[in-house]
Amino acid sequence: MSVVNGELIQNFIHGFMYFGDIVFSVSGALAAGKRKMDIVGYVLIGVVTGLGGGTLRDLLLGRPVWWTRNSLELLICISAALCTYFWVFRASKRYNATAWFDALGLSAFTVTGSGIAMQWGVPWEVAIFMGVMTATGGGVIRDVLTDTRPMILCGQLYAVAALAGAFINVGMVKLSVLPEVAMAAGFLGTLLLRGAAILYDIQLGPPGEFLCISGRSGMIKKARKD
């Protein structure tokens, strides 16, 4: 039974990982489109967005970088970027999709990063950090290469959403919840927070302000610290 469960957990991790590769690569390719890059730029930005966070995680954990041993991840990222390059010209709202593809990738890599770190036997707090870094690393590299201010530095509920999802995933596993259930919960937690931030422009405020929420009406509400 333990072997079956182990295989099931690995399938869940790989499933989320490949899904994250696709949506993050698409978000990277869409960002390249904003800068009117050529096909090479699309592929380059797409690949580094899809693989960047996981590569940093593996290097810090001292484990083999997965895509250097199995090229499937690399090929998935290249294919997703190429599909975006040819499809993007027919998408009427192609640039509005970037944030949502990024949110999906953020959610997927949050649970894969923290899940892989737990399998590697690190302390729970390190596993949470690895989940956040895996989720945000590729997006930071994408934004730097496309000369865009990284969302993680703009007060967006970006790293916070990943932190919440990683905490849910790791916390539920520590409470002996089935890992696949914990991963699904962590994914949904991250996606709901990030999705709400996109829809309602929720941002963490500067000193003296805790939260800024700009609704569709343009009204801004500020919850100040006592």
PDB file of C-alpha atoms in Angstrom:
ATOM      1  CA  MET A   1       0.000   0.000   0.000  1.00  0.00           C
ATOM      2  CA  SER A   2       2.852   2.380   0.789  1.00  0.00           C
ATOM      3  CA  VAL A   3       4.351   1.768  -2.639  1.00  0.00           C
ATOM      4  CA  VAL A   4       1.027   2.553  -4.293  1.00  0.00           C
ATOM      5  CA  ASN A   5       0.633   5.720  -2.211  1.00  0.00           C
ATOM      6  CA  GLY A   6       4.185   6.738  -3.010  1.00  0.00           C
ATOM      7  CA  GLU A   7       3.549   6.316  -6.719  1.00  0.00           C
ATOM      8  CA  LEU A   8       0.273   8.212  -6.413  1.00  0.00           C
ATOM      9  CA  ILE A   9       1.985  11.125  -4.666  1.00  0.00           C
ATOM     10  CA  GLN A  10       4.687  11.212  -7.333  1.00  0.00           C
ATOM     11  CA  ASN A  11       2.016  11.256 -10.029  1.00  0.00           C
ATOM     12  CA  PHE A  12       0.315  14.193  -8.338  1.00  0.00           C
ATOM     13  CA  ILE A  13       3.600  16.085  -8.048  1.00  0.00           C
ATOM     14  CA  HIS A  14       4.504  15.416 -11.671  1.00  0.00           C
ATOM     15  CA  GLY A  15       1.008  16.346 -12.803  1.00  0.00           C
ATOM     16  CA  PHE A  16       1.123  19.709 -11.019  1.00  0.00           C
ATOM     17  CA  MET A  17       4.698  20.240 -12.175  1.00  0.00           C
ATOM     18  CA  TYR A  18       3.952  19.696 -15.869  1.00  0.00           C
ATOM     19  CA  PHE A  19       0.804  21.809 -15.606  1.00  0.00           C
ATOM     20  CA  GLY A  20       2.893  24.562 -14.007  1.00  0.00           C
ATOM     21  CA  ASP A  21       5.485  24.264 -16.763  1.00  0.00           C
ATOM     22  CA  ILE A  22       2.826  24.852 -19.402  1.00  0.00           C
ATOM     23  CA  VAL A  23       1.006  27.795 -17.854  1.00  0.00           C
ATOM     24  CA  PHE A  24       4.161  29.534 -16.635  1.00  0.00           C
ATOM     25  CA  SER A  25       5.785  29.121 -20.055  1.00  0.00           C
ATOM     26  CA  VAL A  26       2.685  30.630 -21.656  1.00  0.00           C
ATOM     27  CA  SER A  27       2.817  33.564 -19.240  1.00  0.00           C
ATOM     28  CA  GLY A  28       6.480  34.076 -20.090  1.00  0.00           C
ATOM     29  CA  ALA A  29       5.776  33.936 -23.814  1.00  0.00           C
ATOM     30  CA  LEU A  30       2.920  36.421 -23.432  1.00  0.00           C
ATOM     31  CA  ALA A  31       5.285  38.754 -21.569  1.00  0.00           C
ATOM     32  CA  ALA A  32       7.725  38.412 -24.471  1.00  0.00           C
ATOM     33  CA  GLY A  33       4.880  39.361 -26.786  1.00  0.00           C
ATOM     34  CA  LYS A  34       4.353  42.587 -24.888  1.00  0.00           C
ATOM     35  CA  ARG A  35       7.944  43.487 -25.731  1.00  0.00           C
ATOM     36  CA  LYS A  36       7.429  42.473 -29.376  1.00  0.00           C
ATOM     37  CA  MET A  37      10.172  39.832 -29.241  1.00  0.00           C
ATOM     38  CA  ASP A  38      10.838  37.347 -32.025  1.00  0.00           C
ATOM     39  CA  ILE A  39      10.286  33.600 -31.837  1.00  0.00           C
ATOM     40  CA  VAL A  40      13.617  33.048 -30.056  1.00  0.00           C
ATOM     41  CA  GLY A  41      12.636  35.586 -27.416  1.00  0.00           C
ATOM     42  CA  TYR A  42       9.314  33.835 -26.905  1.00  0.00           C
ATOM     43  CA  VAL A  43      11.025  30.488 -26.350  1.00  0.00           C
ATOM     44  CA  LEU A  44      13.775  31.890 -24.129  1.00  0.00           C
ATOM     45  CA  ILE A  45      11.438  33.820 -21.838  1.00  0.00           C
ATOM     46  CA  GLY A  46       8.925  30.980 -21.789  1.00  0.00           C
ATOM     47  CA  VAL A  47      11.521  28.367 -20.845  1.00  0.00           C
ATOM     48  CA  VAL A  48      13.226  30.368 -18.090  1.00  0.00           C
ATOM     49  CA  THR A  49       9.833  31.258 -16.627  1.00  0.00           C
ATOM     50  CA  GLY A  50       8.769  27.630 -16.592  1.00  0.00           C
ATOM     51  CA  LEU A  51      12.022  26.172 -15.265  1.00  0.00           C
ATOM     52  CA  GLY A  52      13.574  29.012 -13.267  1.00  0.00           C
ATOM     53  CA  GLY A  53      11.947  28.506  -9.867  1.00  0.00           C
ATOM     54  CA  GLY A  54      12.363  24.737  -9.822  1.00  0.00           C
ATOM     55  CA  THR A  55      15.992  25.041 -10.849  1.00  0.00           C
ATOM     56  CA  LEU A  56      16.744  27.402  -7.953  1.00  0.00           C
ATOM     57  CA  ARG A  57      14.952  25.050  -5.562  1.00  0.00           C
ATOM     58  CA  ASP A  58      16.918  22.007  -6.690  1.00  0.00           C
ATOM     59  CA  LEU A  59      20.236  23.835  -6.486  1.00  0.00           C
ATOM     60  CA  LEU A  60      19.543  24.996  -2.941  1.00  0.00           C
ATOM     61  CA  LEU A  61      18.357  21.546  -1.858  1.00  0.00           C
ATOM     62  CA  GLY A  62      21.429  19.909  -3.379  1.00  0.00           C
ATOM     63  CA  ARG A  63      19.320  17.591  -5.525  1.00  0.00           C
ATOM     64  CA  PRO A  64      19.804  16.934  -9.253  1.00  0.00           C
ATOM     65  CA  VAL A  65      18.087  19.550 -11.409  1.00  0.00           C
ATOM     66  CA  TRP A  66      15.208  17.489 -12.788  1.00  0.00           C
ATOM     67  CA  TRP A  67      15.065  18.833 -16.327  1.00  0.00           C
ATOM     68  CA  THR A  68      18.777  18.165 -16.918  1.00  0.00           C
ATOM     69  CA  ARG A  69      18.124  14.464 -16.297  1.00  0.00           C
ATOM     70  CA  ASN A  70      14.772  14.243 -18.078  1.00  0.00           C
ATOM     71  CA  SER A  71      14.278  16.609 -21.006  1.00  0.00           C
ATOM     72  CA  LEU A  72      10.482  16.220 -21.015  1.00  0.00           C
ATOM     73  CA  GLU A  73      10.054  19.345 -18.870  1.00  0.00           C
ATOM     74  CA  LEU A  74      12.262  21.361 -21.215  1.00  0.00           C
ATOM     75  CA  LEU A  75      10.375  20.131 -24.269  1.00  0.00           C
ATOM     76  CA  ILE A  76       7.030  20.961 -22.655  1.00  0.00           C
ATOM     77  CA  CYS A  77       8.155  24.521 -21.964  1.00  0.00           C
ATOM     78  CA  ILE A  78       9.492  24.986 -25.504  1.00  0.00           C
ATOM     79  CA  SER A  79       6.284  23.600 -26.998  1.00  0.00           C
ATOM     80  CA  ALA A  80       4.071  25.833 -24.828  1.00  0.00           C
ATOM     81  CA  ALA A  81       6.080  28.917 -25.803  1.00  0.00           C
ATOM     82  CA  LEU A  82       5.944  28.033 -29.510  1.00  0.00           C
ATOM     83  CA  CYS A  83       2.196  27.407 -29.378  1.00  0.00           C
ATOM     84  CA  THR A  84       1.761  30.806 -27.731  1.00  0.00           C
ATOM     85  CA  TYR A  85       3.857  32.468 -30.435  1.00  0.00           C
ATOM     86  CA  PHE A  86       1.633  31.148 -33.218  1.00  0.00           C
ATOM     87  CA  TRP A  87      -1.659  31.379 -31.324  1.00  0.00           C
ATOM     88  CA  VAL A  88      -1.194  34.794 -29.753  1.00  0.00           C
ATOM     89  CA  PHE A  89      -1.881  36.681 -32.972  1.00  0.00           C
ATOM     90  CA  ARG A  90      -5.469  35.434 -32.942  1.00  0.00           C
ATOM     91  CA  ALA A  91      -6.127  36.152 -29.278  1.00  0.00           C
ATOM     92  CA  SER A  92      -8.120  39.381 -28.931  1.00  0.00           C
ATOM     93  CA  LYS A  93      -7.311  39.778 -25.235  1.00  0.00           C
ATOM     94  CA  ARG A  94      -3.973  38.038 -25.246  1.00  0.00           C
ATOM     95  CA  TYR A  95      -2.203  40.316 -22.810  1.00  0.00           C
ATOM     96  CA  ASN A  96      -4.976  40.195 -20.197  1.00  0.00           C
ATOM     97  CA  ALA A  97      -4.398  36.450 -20.025  1.00  0.00           C
ATOM     98  CA  THR A  98      -0.827  36.848 -18.729  1.00  0.00           C
ATOM     99  CA  ALA A  99      -1.849  37.435 -15.120  1.00  0.00           C
ATOM    100  CA  TRP A 100      -4.185  34.447 -15.075  1.00  0.00           C
ATOM    101  CA  PHE A 101      -1.679  32.040 -16.606  1.00  0.00           C
ATOM    102  CA  ASP A 102       0.821  33.337 -14.073  1.00  0.00           C
ATOM    103  CA  ALA A 103      -1.669  32.713 -11.244  1.00  0.00           C
ATOM    104  CA  LEU A 104      -2.150  29.120 -12.354  1.00  0.00           C
ATOM    105  CA  GLY A 105       1.605  28.564 -12.555  1.00  0.00           C
ATOM    106  CA  LEU A 106       2.102  30.187  -9.163  1.00  0.00           C
ATOM    107  CA  SER A 107      -0.458  27.828  -7.616  1.00  0.00           C
ATOM    108  CA  ALA A 108       0.955  24.692  -9.243  1.00  0.00           C
ATOM    109  CA  PHE A 109       4.567  25.405  -8.364  1.00  0.00           C
ATOM    110  CA  THR A 110       3.678  26.353  -4.791  1.00  0.00           C
ATOM    111  CA  VAL A 111       2.522  22.813  -4.060  1.00  0.00           C
ATOM    112  CA  THR A 112       5.172  21.046  -6.135  1.00  0.00           C
ATOM    113  CA  GLY A 113       7.977  23.072  -4.586  1.00  0.00           C
ATOM    114  CA  SER A 114       6.848  22.488  -1.017  1.00  0.00           C
ATOM    115  CA  GLY A 115       5.969  18.857  -1.767  1.00  0.00           C
ATOM    116  CA  ILE A 116       9.363  18.050  -3.247  1.00  0.00           C
ATOM    117  CA  ALA A 117      11.106  19.802  -0.365  1.00  0.00           C
ATOM    118  CA  MET A 118       9.157  17.699   2.162  1.00  0.00           C
ATOM    119  CA  GLN A 119      10.124  14.542   0.301  1.00  0.00           C
ATOM    120  CA  TRP A 120      13.737  15.685   0.537  1.00  0.00           C
ATOM    121  CA  GLY A 121      13.420  15.676   4.320  1.00  0.00           C
ATOM    122  CA  VAL A 122      13.919  19.370   5.116  1.00  0.00           C
ATOM    123  CA  PRO A 123      12.245  21.054   8.119  1.00  0.00           C
ATOM    124  CA  TRP A 124       8.663  22.184   7.547  1.00  0.00           C
ATOM    125  CA  GLU A 125       9.537  25.891   7.536  1.00  0.00           C
ATOM    126  CA  VAL A 126      12.176  25.283   4.857  1.00  0.00           C
ATOM    127  CA  ALA A 127       9.635  23.335   2.797  1.00  0.00           C
ATOM    128  CA  ILE A 128       7.276  26.321   2.916  1.00  0.00           C
ATOM    129  CA  PHE A 129      10.056  28.672   1.815  1.00  0.00           C
ATOM    130  CA  MET A 130      10.981  26.328  -1.027  1.00  0.00           C
ATOM    131  CA  GLY A 131       7.364  26.331  -2.148  1.00  0.00           C
ATOM    132  CA  VAL A 132       7.327  30.123  -2.271  1.00  0.00           C
ATOM    133  CA  MET A 133      10.652  30.323  -4.069  1.00  0.00           C
ATOM    134  CA  THR A 134       9.687  27.679  -6.626  1.00  0.00           C
ATOM    135  CA  ALA A 135       6.450  29.547  -7.317  1.00  0.00           C
ATOM    136  CA  THR A 136       7.905  33.050  -7.594  1.00  0.00           C
ATOM    137  CA  GLY A 137      11.404  32.442  -8.981  1.00  0.00           C
ATOM    138  CA  GLY A 138      10.423  31.963 -12.615  1.00  0.00           C
ATOM    139  CA  GLY A 139       8.151  35.004 -12.585  1.00  0.00           C
ATOM    140  CA  VAL A 140      10.908  37.194 -11.147  1.00  0.00           C
ATOM    141  CA  ILE A 141      13.347  36.070 -13.855  1.00  0.00           C
ATOM    142  CA  ARG A 142      10.678  36.689 -16.521  1.00  0.00           C
ATOM    143  CA  ASP A 143       9.987  40.202 -15.273  1.00  0.00           C
ATOM    144  CA  VAL A 144      13.677  41.091 -15.046  1.00  0.00           C
ATOM    145  CA  LEU A 145      14.390  39.871 -18.589  1.00  0.00           C
ATOM    146  CA  THR A 146      11.381  41.758 -19.991  1.00  0.00           C
ATOM    147  CA  ASP A 147      12.313  44.956 -18.116  1.00  0.00           C
ATOM    148  CA  THR A 148       9.204  44.794 -15.951  1.00  0.00           C
ATOM    149  CA  ARG A 149       9.066  45.574 -12.253  1.00  0.00           C
ATOM    150  CA  PRO A 150       8.673  42.168 -10.566  1.00  0.00           C
ATOM    151  CA  MET A 151       5.211  41.654  -9.079  1.00  0.00           C
ATOM    152  CA  ILE A 152       6.805  40.345  -5.907  1.00  0.00           C
ATOM    153  CA  LEU A 153       8.186  43.874  -5.325  1.00  0.00           C
ATOM    154  CA  CYS A 154       4.991  45.794  -6.153  1.00  0.00           C
ATOM    155  CA  GLY A 155       2.930  44.995  -3.074  1.00  0.00           C
ATOM    156  CA  GLN A 156       0.859  42.466  -5.014  1.00  0.00           C
ATOM    157  CA  LEU A 157      -0.603  39.471  -3.183  1.00  0.00           C
ATOM    158  CA  TYR A 158       1.857  37.292  -5.035  1.00  0.00           C
ATOM    159  CA  ALA A 159       4.412  35.819  -2.662  1.00  0.00           C
ATOM    160  CA  VAL A 160       1.776  36.052   0.085  1.00  0.00           C
ATOM    161  CA  ALA A 161      -0.575  33.853  -1.947  1.00  0.00           C
ATOM    162  CA  ALA A 162       2.222  31.330  -2.487  1.00  0.00           C
ATOM    163  CA  LEU A 163       3.118  31.473   1.204  1.00  0.00           C
ATOM    164  CA  ALA A 164      -0.476  30.717   2.175  1.00  0.00           C
ATOM    165  CA  GLY A 165      -0.719  27.812  -0.279  1.00  0.00           C
ATOM    166  CA  ALA A 166       2.587  26.310   0.825  1.00  0.00           C
ATOM    167  CA  PHE A 167       1.548  26.634   4.466  1.00  0.00           C
ATOM    168  CA  ILE A 168      -1.738  24.858   3.723  1.00  0.00           C
ATOM    169  CA  ASN A 169       0.031  22.047   1.877  1.00  0.00           C
ATOM    170  CA  VAL A 170       2.765  21.504   4.456  1.00  0.00           C
ATOM    171  CA  GLY A 171       0.441  22.015   7.409  1.00  0.00           C
ATOM    172  CA  MET A 172      -2.116  19.497   6.201  1.00  0.00           C
ATOM    173  CA  VAL A 173       0.594  16.897   5.544  1.00  0.00           C
ATOM    174  CA  LYS A 174       1.928  17.446   9.075  1.00  0.00           C
ATOM    175  CA  LEU A 175      -1.613  16.827  10.315  1.00  0.00           C
ATOM    176  CA  SER A 176      -1.566  13.463   8.496  1.00  0.00           C
ATOM    177  CA  VAL A 177      -3.940  14.534   5.734  1.00  0.00           C
ATOM    178  CA  LEU A 178      -3.438  12.621   2.477  1.00  0.00           C
ATOM    179  CA  PRO A 179      -0.689  14.405   0.509  1.00  0.00           C
ATOM    180  CA  GLU A 180      -2.768  14.544  -2.661  1.00  0.00           C
ATOM    181  CA  VAL A 181      -5.614  16.224  -0.740  1.00  0.00           C
ATOM    182  CA  ALA A 182      -3.137  18.636   0.856  1.00  0.00           C
ATOM    183  CA  MET A 183      -1.700  19.538  -2.545  1.00  0.00           C
ATOM    184  CA  ALA A 184      -5.142  20.167  -4.013  1.00  0.00           C
ATOM    185  CA  ALA A 185      -6.038  22.373  -1.046  1.00  0.00           C
ATOM    186  CA  GLY A 186      -2.765  24.294  -1.312  1.00  0.00           C
ATOM    187  CA  PHE A 187      -3.289  24.810  -5.040  1.00  0.00           C
ATOM    188  CA  LEU A 188      -6.830  26.129  -4.544  1.00  0.00           C
ATOM    189  CA  GLY A 189      -5.784  28.334  -1.629  1.00  0.00           C
ATOM    190  CA  THR A 190      -3.062  29.986  -3.681  1.00  0.00           C
ATOM    191  CA  LEU A 191      -5.281  30.388  -6.729  1.00  0.00           C
ATOM    192  CA  LEU A 192      -8.174  31.899  -4.770  1.00  0.00           C
ATOM    193  CA  LEU A 193      -5.951  34.463  -3.081  1.00  0.00           C
ATOM    194  CA  ARG A 194      -4.109  35.399  -6.248  1.00  0.00           C
ATOM    195  CA  GLY A 195      -7.332  35.442  -8.271  1.00  0.00           C
ATOM    196  CA  ALA A 196      -8.990  37.777  -5.765  1.00  0.00           C
ATOM    197  CA  ALA A 197      -5.951  40.046  -5.911  1.00  0.00           C
ATOM    198  CA  ILE A 198      -6.201  40.204  -9.706  1.00  0.00           C
ATOM    199  CA  LEU A 199      -9.947  40.847  -9.766  1.00  0.00           C
ATOM    200  CA  TYR A 200     -10.035  43.455  -7.020  1.00  0.00           C
ATOM    201  CA  ASP A 201      -6.486  44.834  -7.223  1.00  0.00           C
ATOM    202  CA  ILE A 202      -5.681  43.837  -3.651  1.00  0.00           C
ATOM    203  CA  GLN A 203      -2.248  45.020  -2.589  1.00  0.00           C
ATOM    204  CA  LEU A 204      -0.251  45.206   0.589  1.00  0.00           C
ATOM    205  CA  GLY A 205       0.203  48.854   1.509  1.00  0.00           C
ATOM    206  CA  PRO A 206       3.289  50.829   2.519  1.00  0.00           C
ATOM    207  CA  PRO A 207       4.138  51.571   6.175  1.00  0.00           C
ATOM    208  CA  GLY A 208       1.049  52.847   7.960  1.00  0.00           C
ATOM    209  CA  GLU A 209      -1.327  50.922   5.723  1.00  0.00           C
ATOM    210  CA  PHE A 210      -2.003  47.214   5.838  1.00  0.00           C
ATOM    211  CA  LEU A 211      -4.136  46.551   2.786  1.00  0.00           C
ATOM    212  CA  CYS A 212      -5.316  48.443  -0.274  1.00  0.00           C
ATOM    213  CA  ILE A 213      -8.329  47.188  -2.215  1.00  0.00           C
ATOM    214  CA  SER A 214      -9.336  48.844  -5.478  1.00  0.00           C
ATOM    215  CA  GLY A 215     -12.690  47.504  -6.626  1.00  0.00           C
ATOM    216  CA  ARG A 216     -14.027  47.689 -10.159  1.00  0.00           C
ATOM    217  CA  SER A 217     -15.694  50.975  -9.262  1.00  0.00           C
ATOM    218  CA  GLY A 218     -12.288  52.497  -8.623  1.00  0.00           C
ATOM    219  CA  MET A 219     -13.019  53.168  -4.935  1.00  0.00           C
ATOM    220  CA  ILE A 220      -9.986  52.549  -2.717  1.00  0.00           C
ATOM    221  CA  LYS A 221     -10.330  51.273   0.796  1.00  0.00           C
ATOM    222  CA  LYS A 222      -7.443  51.266   3.211  1.00  0.00           C
ATOM    223  CA  ALA A 223      -7.233  49.233   6.378  1.00  0.00           C
ATOM    224  CA  ARG A 224      -4.756  51.030   8.598  1.00  0.00           C
ATOM    225  CA  LYS A 225      -2.740  49.562  11.402  1.00  0.00           C
ATOM    226  CA  ASP A 226      -3.748  50.584  14.904  1.00  0.00           C
TER     227      ASP A 226
END
